[in-house]
Structure formats: C-alpha cells, structure tokens
Coordinates of C-alpha atoms and ligand atoms in Angstrom, one line a residue:
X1 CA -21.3 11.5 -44.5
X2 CA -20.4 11.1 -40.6
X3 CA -17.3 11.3 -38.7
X4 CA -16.9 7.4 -38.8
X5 CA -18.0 6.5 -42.3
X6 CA -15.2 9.4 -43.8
X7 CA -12.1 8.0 -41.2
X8 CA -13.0 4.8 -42.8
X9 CA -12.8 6.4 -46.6
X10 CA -9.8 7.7 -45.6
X11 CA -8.3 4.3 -43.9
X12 CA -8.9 2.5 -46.6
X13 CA -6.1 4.5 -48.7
X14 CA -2.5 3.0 -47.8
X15 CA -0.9 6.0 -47.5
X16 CA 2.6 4.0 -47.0
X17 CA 4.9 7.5 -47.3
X18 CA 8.4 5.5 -47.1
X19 CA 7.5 3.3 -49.7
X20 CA 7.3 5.1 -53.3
X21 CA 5.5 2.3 -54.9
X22 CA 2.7 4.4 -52.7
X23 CA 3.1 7.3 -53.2
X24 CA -0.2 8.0 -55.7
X25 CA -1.8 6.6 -52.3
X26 CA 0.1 8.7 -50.6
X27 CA -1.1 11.8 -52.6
X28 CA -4.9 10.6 -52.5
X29 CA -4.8 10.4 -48.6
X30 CA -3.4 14.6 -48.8
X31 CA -6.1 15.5 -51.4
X32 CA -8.4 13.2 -49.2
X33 CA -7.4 15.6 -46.5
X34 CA -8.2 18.7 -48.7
X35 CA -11.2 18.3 -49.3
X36 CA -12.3 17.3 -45.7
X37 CA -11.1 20.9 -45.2
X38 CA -12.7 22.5 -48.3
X39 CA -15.4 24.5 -46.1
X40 CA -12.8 26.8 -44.4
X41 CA -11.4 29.8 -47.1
X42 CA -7.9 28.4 -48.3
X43 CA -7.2 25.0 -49.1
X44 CA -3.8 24.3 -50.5
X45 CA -1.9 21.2 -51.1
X46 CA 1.7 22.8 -50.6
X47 CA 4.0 20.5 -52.9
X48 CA 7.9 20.6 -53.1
X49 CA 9.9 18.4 -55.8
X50 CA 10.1 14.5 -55.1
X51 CA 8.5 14.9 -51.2
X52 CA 5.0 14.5 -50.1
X53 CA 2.5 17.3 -50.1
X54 CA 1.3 19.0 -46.9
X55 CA -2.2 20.1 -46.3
X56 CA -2.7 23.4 -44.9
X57 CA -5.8 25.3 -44.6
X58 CA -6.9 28.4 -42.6
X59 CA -10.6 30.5 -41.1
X60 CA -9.2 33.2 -39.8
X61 CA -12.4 35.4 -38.7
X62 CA -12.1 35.4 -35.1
X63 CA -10.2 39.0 -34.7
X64 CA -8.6 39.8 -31.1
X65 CA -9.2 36.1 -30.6
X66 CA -6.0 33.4 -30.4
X67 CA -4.9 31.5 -33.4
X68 CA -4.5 27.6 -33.1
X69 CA -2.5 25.3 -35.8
X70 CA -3.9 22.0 -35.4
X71 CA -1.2 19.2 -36.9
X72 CA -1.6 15.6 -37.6
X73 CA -0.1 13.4 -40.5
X74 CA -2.4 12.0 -43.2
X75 CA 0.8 9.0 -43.8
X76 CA 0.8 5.2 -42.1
X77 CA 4.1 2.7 -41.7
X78 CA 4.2 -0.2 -43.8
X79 CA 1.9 -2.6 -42.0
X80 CA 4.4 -5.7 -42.6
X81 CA 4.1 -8.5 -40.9
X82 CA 0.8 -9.3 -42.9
X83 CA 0.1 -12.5 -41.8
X84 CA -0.3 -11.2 -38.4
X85 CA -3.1 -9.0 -39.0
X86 CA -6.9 -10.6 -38.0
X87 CA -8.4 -8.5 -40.8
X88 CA -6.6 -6.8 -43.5
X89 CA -4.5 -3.1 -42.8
X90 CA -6.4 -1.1 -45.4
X91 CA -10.0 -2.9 -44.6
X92 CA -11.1 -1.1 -41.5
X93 CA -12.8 -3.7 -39.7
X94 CA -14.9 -3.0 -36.5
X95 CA -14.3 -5.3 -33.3
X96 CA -14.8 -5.3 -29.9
X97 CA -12.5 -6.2 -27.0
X98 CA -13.5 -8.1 -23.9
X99 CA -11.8 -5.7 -21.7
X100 CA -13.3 -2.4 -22.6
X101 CA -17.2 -1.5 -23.2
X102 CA -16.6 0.2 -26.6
X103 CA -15.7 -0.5 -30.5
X104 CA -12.1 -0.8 -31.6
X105 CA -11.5 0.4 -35.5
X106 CA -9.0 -1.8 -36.4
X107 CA -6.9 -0.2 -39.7
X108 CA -3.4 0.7 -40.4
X109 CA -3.3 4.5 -39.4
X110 CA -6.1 4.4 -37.4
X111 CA -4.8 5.3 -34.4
X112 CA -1.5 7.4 -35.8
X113 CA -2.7 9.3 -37.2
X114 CA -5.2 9.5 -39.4
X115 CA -8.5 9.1 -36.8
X116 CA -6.4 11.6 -34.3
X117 CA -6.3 14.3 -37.3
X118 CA -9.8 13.6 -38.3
X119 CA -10.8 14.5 -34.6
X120 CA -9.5 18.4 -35.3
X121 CA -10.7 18.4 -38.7
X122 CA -14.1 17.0 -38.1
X123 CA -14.1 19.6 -34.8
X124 CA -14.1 22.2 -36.7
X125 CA -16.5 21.3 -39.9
X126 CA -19.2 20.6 -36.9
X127 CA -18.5 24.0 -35.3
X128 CA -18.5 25.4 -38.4
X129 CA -21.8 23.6 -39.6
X130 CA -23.6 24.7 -36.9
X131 CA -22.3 28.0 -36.0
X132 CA -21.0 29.8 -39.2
X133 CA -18.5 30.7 -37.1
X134 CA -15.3 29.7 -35.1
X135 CA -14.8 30.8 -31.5
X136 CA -11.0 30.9 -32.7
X137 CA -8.6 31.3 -35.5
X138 CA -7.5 28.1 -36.9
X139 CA -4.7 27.0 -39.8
X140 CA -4.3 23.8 -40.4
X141 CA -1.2 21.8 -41.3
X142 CA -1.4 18.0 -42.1
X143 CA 1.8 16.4 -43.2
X144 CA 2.5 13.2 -45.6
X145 CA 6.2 12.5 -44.2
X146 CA 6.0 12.2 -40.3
X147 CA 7.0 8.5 -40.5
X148 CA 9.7 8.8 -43.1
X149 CA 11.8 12.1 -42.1
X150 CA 9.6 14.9 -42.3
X151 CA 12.1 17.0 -44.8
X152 CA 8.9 18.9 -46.3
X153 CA 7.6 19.8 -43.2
X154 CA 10.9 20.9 -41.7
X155 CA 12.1 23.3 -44.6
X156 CA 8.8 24.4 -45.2
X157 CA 8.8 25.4 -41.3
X158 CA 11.6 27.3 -41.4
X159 CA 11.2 29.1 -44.6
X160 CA 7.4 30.4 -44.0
X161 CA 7.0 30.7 -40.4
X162 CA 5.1 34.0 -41.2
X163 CA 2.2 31.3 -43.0
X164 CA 2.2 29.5 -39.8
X165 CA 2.0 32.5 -37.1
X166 CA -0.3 31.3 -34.1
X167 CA -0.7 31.5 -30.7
X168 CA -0.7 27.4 -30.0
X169 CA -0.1 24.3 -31.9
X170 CA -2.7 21.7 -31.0
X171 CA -1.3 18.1 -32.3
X172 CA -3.2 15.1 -32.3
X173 CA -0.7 12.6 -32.2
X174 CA -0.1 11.0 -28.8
X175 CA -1.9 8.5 -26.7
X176 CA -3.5 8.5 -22.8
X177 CA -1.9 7.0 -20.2
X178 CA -5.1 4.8 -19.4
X179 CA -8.6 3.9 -20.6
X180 CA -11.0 6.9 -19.3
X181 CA -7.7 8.9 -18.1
X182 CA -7.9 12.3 -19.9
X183 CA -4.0 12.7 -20.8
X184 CA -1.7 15.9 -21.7
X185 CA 1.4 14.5 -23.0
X186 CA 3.9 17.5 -21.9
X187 CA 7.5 15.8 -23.3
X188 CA 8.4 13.9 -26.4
X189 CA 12.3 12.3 -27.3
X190 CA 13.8 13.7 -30.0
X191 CA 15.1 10.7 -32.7
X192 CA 19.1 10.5 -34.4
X193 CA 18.4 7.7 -37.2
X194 CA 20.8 6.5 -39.1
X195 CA 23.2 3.6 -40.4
X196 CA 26.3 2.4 -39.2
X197 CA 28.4 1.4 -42.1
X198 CA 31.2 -1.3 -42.0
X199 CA 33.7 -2.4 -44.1
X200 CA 36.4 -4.9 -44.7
X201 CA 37.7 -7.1 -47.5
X202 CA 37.4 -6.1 -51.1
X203 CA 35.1 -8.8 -51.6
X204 CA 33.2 -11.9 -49.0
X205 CA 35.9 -14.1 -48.6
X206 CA 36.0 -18.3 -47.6
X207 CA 36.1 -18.4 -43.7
X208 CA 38.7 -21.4 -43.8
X209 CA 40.8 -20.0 -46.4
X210 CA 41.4 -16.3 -44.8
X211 CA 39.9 -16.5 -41.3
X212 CA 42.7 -15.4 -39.0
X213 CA 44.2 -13.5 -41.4
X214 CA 41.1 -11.0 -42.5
X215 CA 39.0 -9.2 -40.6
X216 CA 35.2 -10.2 -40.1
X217 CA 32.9 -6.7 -40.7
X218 CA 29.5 -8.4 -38.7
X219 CA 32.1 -9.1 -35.5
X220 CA 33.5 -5.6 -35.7
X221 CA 29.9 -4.4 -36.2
X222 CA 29.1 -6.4 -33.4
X223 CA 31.9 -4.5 -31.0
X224 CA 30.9 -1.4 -32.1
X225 CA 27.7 -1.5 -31.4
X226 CA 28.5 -3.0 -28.2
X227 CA 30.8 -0.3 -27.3
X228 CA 27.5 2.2 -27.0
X229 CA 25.8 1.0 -24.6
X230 CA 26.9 -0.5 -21.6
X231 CA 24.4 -4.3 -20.2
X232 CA 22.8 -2.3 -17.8
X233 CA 21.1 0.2 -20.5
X234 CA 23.4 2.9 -20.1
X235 CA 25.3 4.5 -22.7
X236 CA 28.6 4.7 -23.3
X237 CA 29.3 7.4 -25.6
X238 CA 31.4 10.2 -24.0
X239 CA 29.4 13.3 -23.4
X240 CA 25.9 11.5 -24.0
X241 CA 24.5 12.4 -20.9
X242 CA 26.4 16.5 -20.0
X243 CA 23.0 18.0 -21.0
X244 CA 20.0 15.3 -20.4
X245 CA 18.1 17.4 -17.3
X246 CA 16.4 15.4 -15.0
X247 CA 12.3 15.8 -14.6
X248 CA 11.8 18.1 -11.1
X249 CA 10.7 16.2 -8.0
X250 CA 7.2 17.6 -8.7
X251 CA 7.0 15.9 -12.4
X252 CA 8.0 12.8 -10.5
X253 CA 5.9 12.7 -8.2
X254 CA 3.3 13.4 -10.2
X255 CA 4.3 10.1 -12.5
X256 CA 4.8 8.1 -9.6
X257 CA 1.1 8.1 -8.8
X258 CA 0.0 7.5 -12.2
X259 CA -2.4 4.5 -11.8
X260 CA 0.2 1.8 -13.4
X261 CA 0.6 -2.5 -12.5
X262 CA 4.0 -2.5 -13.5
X263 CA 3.2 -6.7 -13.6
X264 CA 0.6 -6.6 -16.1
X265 CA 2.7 -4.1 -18.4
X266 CA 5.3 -6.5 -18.3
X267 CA 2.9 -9.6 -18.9
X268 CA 0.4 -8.0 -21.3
X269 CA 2.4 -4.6 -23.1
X270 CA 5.4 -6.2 -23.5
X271 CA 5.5 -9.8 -22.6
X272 CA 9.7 -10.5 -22.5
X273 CA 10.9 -12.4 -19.1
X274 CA 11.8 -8.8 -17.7
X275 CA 11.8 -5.3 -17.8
X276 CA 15.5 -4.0 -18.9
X277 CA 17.3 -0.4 -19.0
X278 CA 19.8 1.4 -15.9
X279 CA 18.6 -0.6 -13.2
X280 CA 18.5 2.6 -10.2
X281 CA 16.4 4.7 -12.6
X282 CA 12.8 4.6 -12.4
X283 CA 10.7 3.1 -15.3
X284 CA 9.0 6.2 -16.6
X285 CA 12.0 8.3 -16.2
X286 CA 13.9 5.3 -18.4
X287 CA 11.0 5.7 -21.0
X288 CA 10.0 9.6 -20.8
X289 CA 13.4 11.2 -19.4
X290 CA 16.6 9.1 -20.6
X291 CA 18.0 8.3 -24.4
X292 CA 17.9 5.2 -25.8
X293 CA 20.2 3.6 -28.3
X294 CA 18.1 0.7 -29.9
X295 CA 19.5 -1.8 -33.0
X296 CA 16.8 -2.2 -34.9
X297 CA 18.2 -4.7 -38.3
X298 CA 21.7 -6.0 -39.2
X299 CA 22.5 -6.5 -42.6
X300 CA 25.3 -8.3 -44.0
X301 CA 26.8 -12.1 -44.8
X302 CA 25.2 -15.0 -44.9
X303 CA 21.3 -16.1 -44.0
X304 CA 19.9 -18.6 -46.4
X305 CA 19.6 -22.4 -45.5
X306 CA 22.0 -24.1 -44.4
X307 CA 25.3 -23.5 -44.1
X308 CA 27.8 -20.9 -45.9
X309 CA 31.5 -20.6 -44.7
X310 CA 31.8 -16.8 -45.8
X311 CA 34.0 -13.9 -44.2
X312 CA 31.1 -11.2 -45.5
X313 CA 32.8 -8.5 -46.9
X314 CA 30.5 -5.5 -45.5
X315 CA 27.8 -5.3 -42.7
X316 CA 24.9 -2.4 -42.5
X317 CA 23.2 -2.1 -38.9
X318 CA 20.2 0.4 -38.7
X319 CA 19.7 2.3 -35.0
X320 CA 18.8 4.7 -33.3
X321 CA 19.2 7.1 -30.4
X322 CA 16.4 8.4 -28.6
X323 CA 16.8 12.6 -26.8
X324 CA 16.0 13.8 -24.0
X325 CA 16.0 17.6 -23.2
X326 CA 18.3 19.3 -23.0
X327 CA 20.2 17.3 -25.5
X328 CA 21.2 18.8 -28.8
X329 CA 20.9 16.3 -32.4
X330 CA 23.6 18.1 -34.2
X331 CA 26.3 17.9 -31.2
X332 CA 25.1 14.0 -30.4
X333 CA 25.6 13.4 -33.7
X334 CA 29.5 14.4 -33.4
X335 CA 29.9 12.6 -30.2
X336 CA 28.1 9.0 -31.8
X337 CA 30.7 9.5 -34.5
X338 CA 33.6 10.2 -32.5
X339 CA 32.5 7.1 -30.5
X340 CA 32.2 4.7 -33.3
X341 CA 35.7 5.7 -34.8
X342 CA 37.0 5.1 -31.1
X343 CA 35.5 1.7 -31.0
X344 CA 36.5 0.5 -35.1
X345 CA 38.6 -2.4 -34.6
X346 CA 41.7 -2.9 -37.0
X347 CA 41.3 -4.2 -40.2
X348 CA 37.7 -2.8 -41.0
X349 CA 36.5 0.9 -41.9
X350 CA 33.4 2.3 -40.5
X351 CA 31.0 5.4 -40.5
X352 CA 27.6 6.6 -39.4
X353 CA 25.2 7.8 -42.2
X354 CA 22.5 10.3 -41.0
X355 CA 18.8 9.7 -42.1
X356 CA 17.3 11.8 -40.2
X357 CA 16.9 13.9 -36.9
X358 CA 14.7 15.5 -34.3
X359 CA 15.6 17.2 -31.6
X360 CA 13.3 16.3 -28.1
X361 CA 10.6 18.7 -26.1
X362 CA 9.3 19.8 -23.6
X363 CA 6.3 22.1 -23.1
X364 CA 5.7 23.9 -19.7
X365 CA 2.3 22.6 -18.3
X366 CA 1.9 25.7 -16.5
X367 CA 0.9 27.9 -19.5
X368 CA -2.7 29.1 -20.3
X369 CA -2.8 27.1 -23.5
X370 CA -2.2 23.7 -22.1
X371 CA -4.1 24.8 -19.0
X372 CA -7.5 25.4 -21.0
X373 CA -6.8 21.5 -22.8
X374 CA -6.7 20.2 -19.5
X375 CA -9.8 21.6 -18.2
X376 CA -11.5 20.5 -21.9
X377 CA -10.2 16.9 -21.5
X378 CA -11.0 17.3 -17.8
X379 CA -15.0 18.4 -18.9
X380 CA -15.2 15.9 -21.6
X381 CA -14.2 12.4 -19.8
X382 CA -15.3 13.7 -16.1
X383 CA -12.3 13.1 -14.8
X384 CA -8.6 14.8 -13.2
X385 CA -6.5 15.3 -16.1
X386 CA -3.3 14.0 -15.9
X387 CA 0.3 15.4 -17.5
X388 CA 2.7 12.7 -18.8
X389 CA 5.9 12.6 -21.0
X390 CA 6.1 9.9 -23.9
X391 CA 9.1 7.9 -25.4
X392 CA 8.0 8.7 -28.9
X393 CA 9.0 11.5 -30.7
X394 CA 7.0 14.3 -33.3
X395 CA 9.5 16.0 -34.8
X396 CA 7.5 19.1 -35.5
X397 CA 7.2 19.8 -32.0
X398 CA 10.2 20.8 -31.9
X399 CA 10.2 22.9 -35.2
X400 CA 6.9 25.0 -33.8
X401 CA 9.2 25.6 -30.8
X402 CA 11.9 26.6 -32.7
X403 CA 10.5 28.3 -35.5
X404 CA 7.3 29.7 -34.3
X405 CA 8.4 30.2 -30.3
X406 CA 4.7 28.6 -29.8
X407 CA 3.9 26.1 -26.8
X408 CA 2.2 22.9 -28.7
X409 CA -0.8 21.2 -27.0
X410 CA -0.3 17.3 -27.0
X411 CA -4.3 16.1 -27.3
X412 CA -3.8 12.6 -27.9
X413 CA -6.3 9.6 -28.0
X414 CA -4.8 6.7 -28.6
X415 CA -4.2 3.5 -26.1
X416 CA -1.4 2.2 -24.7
X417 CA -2.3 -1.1 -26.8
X418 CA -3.1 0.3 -29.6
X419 CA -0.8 -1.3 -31.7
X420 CA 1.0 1.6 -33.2
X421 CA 3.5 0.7 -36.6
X422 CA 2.8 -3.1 -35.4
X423 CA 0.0 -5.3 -36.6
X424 CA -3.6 -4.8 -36.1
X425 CA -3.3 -1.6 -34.9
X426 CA -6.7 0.0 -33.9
X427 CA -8.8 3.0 -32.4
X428 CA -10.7 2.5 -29.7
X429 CA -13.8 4.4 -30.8
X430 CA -15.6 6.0 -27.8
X431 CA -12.2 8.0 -27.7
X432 CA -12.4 9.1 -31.7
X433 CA -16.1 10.8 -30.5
X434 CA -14.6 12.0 -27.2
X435 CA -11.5 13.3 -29.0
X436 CA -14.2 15.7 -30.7
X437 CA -15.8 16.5 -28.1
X438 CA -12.5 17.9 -26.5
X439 CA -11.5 19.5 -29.3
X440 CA -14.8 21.7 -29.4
X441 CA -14.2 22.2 -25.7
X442 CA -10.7 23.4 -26.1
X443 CA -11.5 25.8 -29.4
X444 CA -14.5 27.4 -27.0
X445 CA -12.3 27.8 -23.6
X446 CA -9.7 29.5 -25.9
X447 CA -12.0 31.5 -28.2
X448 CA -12.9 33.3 -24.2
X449 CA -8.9 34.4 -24.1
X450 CA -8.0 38.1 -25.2
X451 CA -4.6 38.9 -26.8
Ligands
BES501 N1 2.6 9.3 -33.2 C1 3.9 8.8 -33.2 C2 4.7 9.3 -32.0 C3 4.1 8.9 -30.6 C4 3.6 7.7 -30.4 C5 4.0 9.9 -29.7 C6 3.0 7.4 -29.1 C7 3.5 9.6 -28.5 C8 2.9 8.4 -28.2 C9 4.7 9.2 -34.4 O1 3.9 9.0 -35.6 C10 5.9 8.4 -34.6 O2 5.8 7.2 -34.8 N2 7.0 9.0 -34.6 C11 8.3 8.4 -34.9 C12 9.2 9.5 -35.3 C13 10.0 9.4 -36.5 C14 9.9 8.4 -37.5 C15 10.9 10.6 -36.8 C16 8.8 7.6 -33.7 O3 8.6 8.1 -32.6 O4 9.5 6.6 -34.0
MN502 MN1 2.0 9.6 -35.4
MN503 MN1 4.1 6.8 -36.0

C-alpha cells in the first residue's frame, strides 16, 4: 500500500486519547502504528496500567554512526464542534484550496500528528525497502497521550532513559512558518493546566433571599481570574516573569524579517477586531517568547433558558499558563497558587488543581544536528531555511532534554491554517511527500557524521 492510502487507514481510526469511550480506538491507532514499523528488529507496544501504549521500535545496524529517535503521537483531540466540519473528522476527504496548487487531506489528526509521524515512519520503510540498510541508527517512539498529559511517556522517560540513548531526537510535530518556507522550529512554551476551584455556600442559594448577605463563587471566580493578568496582556502574578529570558537581538532580527502581513493574519488567521497582548512587545515575541494565561471554560450556576435567580454555590474555571524559558513549572506553580489565595475574596474558598505540566525549550540552532535538518529542508523545497519558535508546546521536548541531554530536531510540516484541535483540520499534501523527502535527506546528511 502507498504512503497516502495507509495515512488514510490510519485517519480513519478516532484515536480520541482524552476520551475513554475511545480508548479501543485509541489502542488500534498504537497497534496500527506497530505494524507500520514491523520491518525494523523490535517492535513493542510498551503498556503501563490504565494509560495508553507507546510504540517504540528500533534498527540499530549502523555502528560508529549517530542514533536518531524520531517521536510523533499516534492520538487526535476530540474533533467537537461537528456540525462545523465540511466532511466528517474520521472520513479523510481530499480537497483542494484556491490559494495553493496542491491537495489538502482533510481528517482529524491529519496534520497533528498522525500524517507528520507517518512522514518518519514511511522514511524509513522506503530506505529500508530499497537499501536493506539505514545510513543511521534509528528508535522510534510514538506516544498515545500527547494531547491528554503525556503521564506514560513522561515516567517511562525517566525510568529507561538507557532504552532511549541517541544522539538526536527528530519530532514531527510542528508546522512552517509559510507555504514553500522550509521551517526549523527552535523553541516551544511549556504548558501549567489546571483548574481553579471555588467555593461558597453549602448549597446554590435564591439571589433575592441571601444576596448581600452570601457570597457569589462565579463573581469571586471572576476577581480571581482577573487578578492574573492585567488588560494589557501582562501578568500579574508576583515573580511570573524573574526568569523568562528574552530571545538575543540576532533571534529577533531574524523573526523580524520573516515574510509576514501582520493585516491578513489578523483578517484571515484570526479574524477578532484586533490583535491583543502587552502592547510595547513585538508580536512573535508575545507568541514565541512571553507566557500566556488563557481561560478557556467556566463552569458553575445557571445557563438554561430563561431566567434562574440562583446564588450558585460552586464555580470551576479551566486555564492555563503558557512558559517561556527559563521558567520553571514546579516553582510557577507555587507562585499561581500563592497568587490565587492573595486574590480569594471573603466569603468563598478556593484552590488550583494541577492536571498537568510541561516545562518550555529551547534548542541551540547552532548545533550539527539541527544544522544537517536545515540543509535537508533547505535541499528538499529549494529554498533558505528558516529558524522560528512556536507558542505550542510538546512536552517531550523537554523530557529528551532533561532525561537524555539530547538536542531535538523540530521537522514540522504543517500550515499555519491548518486547523489544528479545530474543525476541518487538514494536511496540505505536497508537504506529507516533501516531509519524506526531508526526512531521507536528513537520515543520509547524518549517516556521513562520525562519533
Ligand atoms: N503539535 C502540537 C503542538 C504544536 C502545534 C507545536 C503547532 C508547534 C506548532 C501538540 O499536539 C499540542 O497540541 N500540544 C498541546 C500540549 C498539551 C496538551 C500538553 C498544546 O500545545 O496545547
Ligand atoms: Mn501534536
Ligand atoms: Mn495537538
């Protein structure tokens, strides 16, 4: 079967990780994955009690040659809203855009991550086809959790870095600045998610019988959450910003003349009246270089029809902080807490529940690794590489780093309107092919270093 046909196979699964109602889907995707893989020598689904496996496979015949650990994730976000998808999430549908010569693949996952992953995968079965041999040493490690926490992946990690020793991580995750602009994404954020509790009355009370005497949970939530961040986009926590380290001049420079119409992002990427966020700092250093603290649901009270007079007795909001290097999870965590007990009002109890963290990277560009990716994505779209940073954030980047003391290659192929966790995401399909291409490229540039 080709490269196109299998991505489809594999689309087609709904590989939902957060959801457990799909979590057999979840586990066909991984074995999906396994068997994609089953030409190199071991093939394991590595399982741990009540997560989601993780693929890893290995070739490891190239001696005095560098090892690469390719990563991607084999799960998808709930594609909710339905009714705004053209064609349905788990029916890959092909269609093609006015603006751009090529195919889109429309599909939940097709562009994070599952057509990114099959790039590396497929890379290697070609070279392997072919050749018989790799001009490298590759292990592969696929994970089912990246968009719900990533606990397998992170204790597995740190318990058996020795399974995982390598020279590089190559991760297929990310997206180009541009159409036709060969991208290395050198920095990620790191994430804090979690809940912010709040409580007051022992039950939801009527709002003309007790209002002015009890206290009102989705106002005090509102004050809270208030007291983060300031109107301008900055963030009010004490401490937030002692360790964020500013890009250099050079990484500036370098993103100011990134080919970009700031009007047409606004009109067409993200279509609000205006751009927002700390008004004297410039756009990409607001999305690649600064945290964020983003609301992103409120629960609590009343929302039916019509009209309830109710004093709700509890109120949940889910957020979110966004790292920046240098910035530690663990300590921000202290210093959200500390903020949200400082901004409680009277008369309510509140707290911060962690779900999950991750803390931010950054990879030096300068090193022989990410060097030998540019010059493949250089080779394979015929033009100037450039290095960006993204907003997002891949928590195992972080754990390679930390665990592994490896540099991770960032060879992403995605769009900029590609849709990711929103509907009718797609992949645009010259860069599935090209993302191949690269990959080849990068295994054979590497495959000439010594160590
Ligand atoms: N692939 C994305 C991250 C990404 C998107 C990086 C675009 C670069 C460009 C990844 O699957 C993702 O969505 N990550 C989550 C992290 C999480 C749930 C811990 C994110 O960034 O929200
Ligand atoms: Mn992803
Ligand atoms: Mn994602």
């Amino acid at each position: 079967m080709d490269a196109l046909a299998t991505l489809i196979d594999w689309l087609r699964i709904p590989s939902i990780s957060s959801d457990p109602a799909h979590n057999g889907d979840t586990r066909r995707a991984a074995e999906f994955a396994a068997q994609l893989l089953a030409n190199l020598d071991h093939v394991e689904l590595i399982e741990a009690p009540g997560r989601h496996p993780l693929v890893y496979a290995d070739f490891l015949h190239a001696a005095g040659r560098p090892t690469l650990l390719f990563y991607g994730h084999y799960d998808v976000q709930p594609p909710e809203p339905l009714n705004e998808w053209h064609s349905p999430p788990f029916e890959p549908a092909i269609r093609r855009d006015p603006h751009l010569p090529g195919d889109n693949l429309y599909a939940r996952g097709s562009a994070d991550d599952k057509g990114l992953a099959l790039t590396l995968i497929w890379a290697v079965r070609q070279m392997l086809e072919e050749r018989g041999s790799l001009p490298v040493n590759v292990r592969f490690l696929i994970e089912g959790e990246e968009e719900s926490g990533g606990e397998h992946i992170e204790q597995f990690v740190a318990t058996h870095p020795e399974r995982l020793a390598a020279d590089a991580a190559v991760i297929a995750d990310t997206e180009m600045f541009a159409p036709e602009l060969p991208t290395l994404c050198v920095g990620l954020r790191g994430i804090i998610y979690g809940e912010i509790h709040v409580e007051g009355a022992r039950t939801d009370l009527h709002s003309g019988v007790y209002g002015g005497a009890a206290p009102n949970p989705l106002q005090a939530m509102a004050e809270i959450i208030t007291a983060l961040k300031d109107h301008n986009g900055h963030i009010t926590i004490p401490g937030f910003y002692e360790r964020v380290s500013p890009p250099s001049p050079l990484e500036r420079a370098a993103w100011a003349r990134l080919p970009f119409d700031e009007a047409a992002y606004l009109a067409r990427e993200v279509g609000s009246p205006e751009l927002t966020g700390e008004p004297e700092i410039a756009l990409f250093e607001r999305l690649w270089a600064r945290p964020t603290f983003e609301v992103h649901g409120i629960r609590g009270g009343f929302i039916g029809e019509g009209a309830k007079t109710v004093i709700p007795a509890r109120a949940v909001a889910k957020v979110s902080f966004r790292l920046v290097a240098d910035q530690q999870p663990a300590e921000a965590v202290e210093q959200i807490r500390q903020a949200i007990a400082a901004a409680t009002p009277r008369g309510v109890r509140a707290k911060f529940e962690l779900l999950h963290a991750a803390a931010p990277s950054l990879v030096d560009a300068s090193n022989r690794y990410v060097q030998a990716a540019a010059q493949a994505m250089t080779d394979t779209f015929s033009a100037e590489t450039v290095f960006t940073r993204s907003g997002g954030s891949i928590p195992v980047v972080g754990l390679f780093d930390q665990h592994l003391h490896i540099p991770s290659i960032m060879l992403g192929f995605g769009l900029p309107d590609d849709n990711l966790h929103a509907p009718n995401e797609k992949l645009y399909l010259p860069n599935f092919f090209r993302g191949i291409d690269a990959t080849r490229r990068l295994m054979d540039r590497i495959g000439s270093f010594s160590i």
